[in-house]
mmCIF file of C-alpha atoms in Angstrom:
data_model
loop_
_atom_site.group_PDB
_atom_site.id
_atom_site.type_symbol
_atom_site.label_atom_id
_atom_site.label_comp_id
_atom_site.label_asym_id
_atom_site.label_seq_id
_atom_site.Cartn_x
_atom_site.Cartn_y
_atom_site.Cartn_z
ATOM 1 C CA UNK H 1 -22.087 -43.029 30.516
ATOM 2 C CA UNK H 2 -23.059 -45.828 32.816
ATOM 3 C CA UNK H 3 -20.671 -45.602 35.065
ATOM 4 C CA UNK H 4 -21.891 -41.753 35.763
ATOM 5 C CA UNK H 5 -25.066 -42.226 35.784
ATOM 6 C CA UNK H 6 -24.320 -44.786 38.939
ATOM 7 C CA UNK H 7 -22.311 -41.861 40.947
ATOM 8 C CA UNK H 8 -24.393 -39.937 43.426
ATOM 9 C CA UNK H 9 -25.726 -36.511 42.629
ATOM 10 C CA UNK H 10 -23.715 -34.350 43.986
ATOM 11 C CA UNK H 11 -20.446 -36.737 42.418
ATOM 12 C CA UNK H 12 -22.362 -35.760 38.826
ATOM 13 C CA UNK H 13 -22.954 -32.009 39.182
ATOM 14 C CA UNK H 14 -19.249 -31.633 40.231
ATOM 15 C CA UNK H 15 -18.160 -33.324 37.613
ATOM 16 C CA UNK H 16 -20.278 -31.292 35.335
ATOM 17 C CA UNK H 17 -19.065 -28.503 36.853
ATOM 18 C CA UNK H 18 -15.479 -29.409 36.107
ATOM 19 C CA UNK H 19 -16.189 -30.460 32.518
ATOM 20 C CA UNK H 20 -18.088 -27.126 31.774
ATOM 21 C CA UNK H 21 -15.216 -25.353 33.986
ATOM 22 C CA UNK H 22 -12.533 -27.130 31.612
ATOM 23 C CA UNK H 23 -14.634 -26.726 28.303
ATOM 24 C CA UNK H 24 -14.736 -22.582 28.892
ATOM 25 C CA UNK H 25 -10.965 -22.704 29.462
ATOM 26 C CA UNK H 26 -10.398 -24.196 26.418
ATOM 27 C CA UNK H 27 -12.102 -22.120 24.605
ATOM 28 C CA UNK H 28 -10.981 -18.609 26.000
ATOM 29 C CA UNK H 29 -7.531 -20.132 25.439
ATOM 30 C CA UNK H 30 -8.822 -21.124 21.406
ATOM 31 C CA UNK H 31 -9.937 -17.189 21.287
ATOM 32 C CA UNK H 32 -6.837 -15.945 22.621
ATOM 33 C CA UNK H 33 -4.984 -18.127 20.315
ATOM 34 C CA UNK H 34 -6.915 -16.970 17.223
ATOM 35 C CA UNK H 35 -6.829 -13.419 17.969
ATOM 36 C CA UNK H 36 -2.984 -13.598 18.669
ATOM 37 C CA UNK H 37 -2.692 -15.118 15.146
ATOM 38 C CA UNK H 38 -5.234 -12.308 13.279
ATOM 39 C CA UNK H 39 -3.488 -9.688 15.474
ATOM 40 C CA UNK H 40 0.351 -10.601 14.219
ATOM 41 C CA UNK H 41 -1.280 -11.108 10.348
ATOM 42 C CA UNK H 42 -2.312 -7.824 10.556
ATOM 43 C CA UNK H 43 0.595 -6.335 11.641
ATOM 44 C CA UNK H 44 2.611 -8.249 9.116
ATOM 45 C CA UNK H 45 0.591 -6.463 6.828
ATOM 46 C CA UNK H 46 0.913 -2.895 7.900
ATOM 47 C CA UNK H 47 4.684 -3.375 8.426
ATOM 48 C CA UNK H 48 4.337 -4.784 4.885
ATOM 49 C CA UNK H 49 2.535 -1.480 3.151
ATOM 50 C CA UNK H 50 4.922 0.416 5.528
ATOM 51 C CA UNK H 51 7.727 -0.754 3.794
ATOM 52 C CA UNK H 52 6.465 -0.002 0.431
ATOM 53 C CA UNK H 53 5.595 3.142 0.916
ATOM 54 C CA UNK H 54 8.358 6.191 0.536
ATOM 55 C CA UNK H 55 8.303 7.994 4.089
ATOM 56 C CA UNK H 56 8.159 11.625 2.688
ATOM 57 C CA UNK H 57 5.284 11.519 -0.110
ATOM 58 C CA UNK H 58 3.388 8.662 0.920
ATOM 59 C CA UNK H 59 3.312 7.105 -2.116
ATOM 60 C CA UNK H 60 5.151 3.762 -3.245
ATOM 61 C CA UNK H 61 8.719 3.500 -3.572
ATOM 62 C CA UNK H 62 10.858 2.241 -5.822
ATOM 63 C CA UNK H 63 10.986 -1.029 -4.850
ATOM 64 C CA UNK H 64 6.915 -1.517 -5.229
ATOM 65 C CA UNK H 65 7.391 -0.151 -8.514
ATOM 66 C CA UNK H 66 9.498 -2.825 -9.680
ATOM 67 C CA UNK H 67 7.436 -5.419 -8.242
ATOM 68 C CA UNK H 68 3.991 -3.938 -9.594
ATOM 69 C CA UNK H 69 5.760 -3.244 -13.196
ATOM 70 C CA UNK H 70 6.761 -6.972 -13.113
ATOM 71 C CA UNK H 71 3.134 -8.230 -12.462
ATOM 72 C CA UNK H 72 1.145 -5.635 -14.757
ATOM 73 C CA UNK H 73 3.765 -6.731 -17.446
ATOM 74 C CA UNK H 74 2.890 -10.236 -17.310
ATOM 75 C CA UNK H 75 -0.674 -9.551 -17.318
ATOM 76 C CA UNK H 76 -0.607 -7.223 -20.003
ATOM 77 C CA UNK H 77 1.232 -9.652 -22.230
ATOM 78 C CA UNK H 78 -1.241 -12.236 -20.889
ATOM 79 C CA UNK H 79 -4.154 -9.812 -21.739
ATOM 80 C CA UNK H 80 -2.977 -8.099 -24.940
ATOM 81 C CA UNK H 81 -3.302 -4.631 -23.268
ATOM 82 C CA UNK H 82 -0.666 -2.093 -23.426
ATOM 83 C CA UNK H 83 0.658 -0.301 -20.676
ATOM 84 C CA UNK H 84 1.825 3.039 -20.458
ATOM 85 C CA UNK H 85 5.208 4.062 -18.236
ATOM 86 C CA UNK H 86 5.526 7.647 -17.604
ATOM 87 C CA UNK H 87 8.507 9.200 -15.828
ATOM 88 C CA UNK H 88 8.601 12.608 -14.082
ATOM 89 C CA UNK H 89 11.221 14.969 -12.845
ATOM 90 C CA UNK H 90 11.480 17.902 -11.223
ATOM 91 C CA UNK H 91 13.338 20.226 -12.447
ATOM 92 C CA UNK H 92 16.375 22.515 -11.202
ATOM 93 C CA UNK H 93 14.837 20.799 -7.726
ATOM 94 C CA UNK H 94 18.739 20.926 -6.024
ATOM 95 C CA UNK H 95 18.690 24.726 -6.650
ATOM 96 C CA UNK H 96 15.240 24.967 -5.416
ATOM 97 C CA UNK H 97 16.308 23.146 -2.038
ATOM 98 C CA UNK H 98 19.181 25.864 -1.975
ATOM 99 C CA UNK H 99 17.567 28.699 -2.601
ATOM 100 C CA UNK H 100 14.141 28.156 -0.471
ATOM 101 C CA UNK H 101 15.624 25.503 1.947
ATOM 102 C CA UNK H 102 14.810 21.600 2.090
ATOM 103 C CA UNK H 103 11.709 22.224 4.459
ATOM 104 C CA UNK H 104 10.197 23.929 1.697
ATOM 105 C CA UNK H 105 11.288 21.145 -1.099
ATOM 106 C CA UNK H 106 9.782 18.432 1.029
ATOM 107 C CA UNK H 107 6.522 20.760 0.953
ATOM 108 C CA UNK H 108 6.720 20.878 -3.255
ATOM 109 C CA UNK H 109 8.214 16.950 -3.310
ATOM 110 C CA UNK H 110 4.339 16.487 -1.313
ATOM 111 C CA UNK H 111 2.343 18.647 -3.279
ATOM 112 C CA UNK H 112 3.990 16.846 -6.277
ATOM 113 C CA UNK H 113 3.064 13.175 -5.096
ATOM 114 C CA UNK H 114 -0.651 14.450 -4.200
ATOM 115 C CA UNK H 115 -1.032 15.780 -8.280
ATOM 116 C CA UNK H 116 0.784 12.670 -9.516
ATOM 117 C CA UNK H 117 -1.636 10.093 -7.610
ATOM 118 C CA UNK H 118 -4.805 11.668 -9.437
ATOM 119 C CA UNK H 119 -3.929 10.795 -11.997
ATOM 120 C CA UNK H 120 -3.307 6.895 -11.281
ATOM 121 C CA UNK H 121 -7.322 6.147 -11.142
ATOM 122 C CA UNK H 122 -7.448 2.062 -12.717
ATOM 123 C CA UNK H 123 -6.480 -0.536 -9.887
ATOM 124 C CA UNK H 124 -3.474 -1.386 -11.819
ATOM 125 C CA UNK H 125 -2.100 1.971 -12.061
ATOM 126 C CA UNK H 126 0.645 3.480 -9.844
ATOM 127 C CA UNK H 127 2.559 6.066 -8.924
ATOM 128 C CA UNK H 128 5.820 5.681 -7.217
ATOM 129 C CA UNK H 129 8.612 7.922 -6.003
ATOM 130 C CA UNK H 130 11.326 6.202 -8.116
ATOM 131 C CA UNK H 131 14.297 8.599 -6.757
ATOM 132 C CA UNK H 132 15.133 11.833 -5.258
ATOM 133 C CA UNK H 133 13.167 13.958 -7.043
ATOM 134 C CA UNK H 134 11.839 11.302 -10.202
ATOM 135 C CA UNK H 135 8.517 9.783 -9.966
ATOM 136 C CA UNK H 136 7.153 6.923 -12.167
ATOM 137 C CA UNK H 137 3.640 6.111 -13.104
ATOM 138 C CA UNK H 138 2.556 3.018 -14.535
ATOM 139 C CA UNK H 139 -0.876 3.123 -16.841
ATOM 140 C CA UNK H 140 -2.203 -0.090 -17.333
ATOM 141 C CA UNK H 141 -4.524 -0.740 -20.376
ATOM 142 C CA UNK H 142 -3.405 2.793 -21.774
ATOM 143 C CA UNK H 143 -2.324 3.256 -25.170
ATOM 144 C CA UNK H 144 0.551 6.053 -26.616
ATOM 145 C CA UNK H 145 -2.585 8.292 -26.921
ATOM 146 C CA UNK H 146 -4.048 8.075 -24.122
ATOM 147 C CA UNK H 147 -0.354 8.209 -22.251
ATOM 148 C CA UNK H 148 1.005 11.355 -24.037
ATOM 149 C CA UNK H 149 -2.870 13.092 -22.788
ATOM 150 C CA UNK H 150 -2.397 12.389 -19.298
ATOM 151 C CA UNK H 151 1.118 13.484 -19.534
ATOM 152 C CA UNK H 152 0.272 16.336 -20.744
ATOM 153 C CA UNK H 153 -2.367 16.798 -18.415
ATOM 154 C CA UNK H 154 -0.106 15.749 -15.254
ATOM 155 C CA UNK H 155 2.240 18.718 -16.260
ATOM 156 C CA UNK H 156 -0.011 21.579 -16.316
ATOM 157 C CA UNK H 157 -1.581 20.191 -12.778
ATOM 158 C CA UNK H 158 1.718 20.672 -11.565
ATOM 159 C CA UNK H 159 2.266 23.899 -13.170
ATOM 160 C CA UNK H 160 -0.916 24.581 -11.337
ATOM 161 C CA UNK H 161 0.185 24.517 -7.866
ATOM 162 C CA UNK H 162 1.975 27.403 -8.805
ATOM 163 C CA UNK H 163 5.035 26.752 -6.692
ATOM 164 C CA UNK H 164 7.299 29.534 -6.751
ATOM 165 C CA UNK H 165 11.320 29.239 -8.025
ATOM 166 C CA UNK H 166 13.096 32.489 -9.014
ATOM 167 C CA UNK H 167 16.656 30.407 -10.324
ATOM 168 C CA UNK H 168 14.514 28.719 -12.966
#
């Protein structure tokens, strides 16, 4: 600091200058830095739901299922709470994709998925496309009860979209 405050004036505000000059470089390159880093996280992410998610319904796929049954398992042992595993198919759905056309089974694979997810309404539950035309759901803290209601339940929404199939 002495040896500053012994320069002439105009010596100290350009050096000022340059320090404050050098300071605000540093940190727009510190911002850029951190946003970079946020910016690729977050797309890490995305790509990350992306790829659990089943391109056609919009729903998880198969592999999420495994990984979420894995975890809610553990927890429910951990927990002492059971957990309920339902599995839907649709049926005759290869003679409904030749008879209407695939166009139209993507439509009633979609309207499927949407019924199917209201009925997955704790955090733990899912509902995953878990092949073709098969769909699991996974019911945490759900007992045989409570699982063979909802199924029930999940069949007549289904019956009530009322999709159309003359060869079944």
């Amino acid at each position: 600091i002495q040896s500053i405050l012994s320069l002439d004036h105009l010596v100290q505000v350009n050096y000022l200058c340059m320090l404050f000059v050098a300071n605000m470089m540093c940190a727009a390159a510190g911002y850029k830095m951190e946003h970079t880093r946020r910016t690729a996280w977050l797309e890490a992410q995305l790509l990350d739901e992306f790829a659990q998610r089943d391109g056609l319904t919009g729903i998880y796929n198969r592999r999420r299922f495994d990984e979420h049954l894995a975890d809610v398992w553990q927890q429910g042992v951990r927990e002492h709470r059971p957990i309920a595993l339902l599995f839907a198919d649709i049926d005759h759905f290869k003679a409904f994709n030749d008879r209407y056309g695939h166009q139209a089974g993507d439509e009633a694979m979609k309207a499927v998925a949407a019924v199917l997810t209201q009925f997955a309404r704790q955090p733990l539950d899912l509902v995953a496309r878990y092949g073709g035309e098969e769909f699991a759901i996974v019911l945490y803290d759900t007992t045989q009860a409570q699982a063979v209601e909802v199924a029930e339940q999940l069949v007549e929404a289904v019956r009530g979209l009322g999709i159309p199939h003359q060869d079944s």
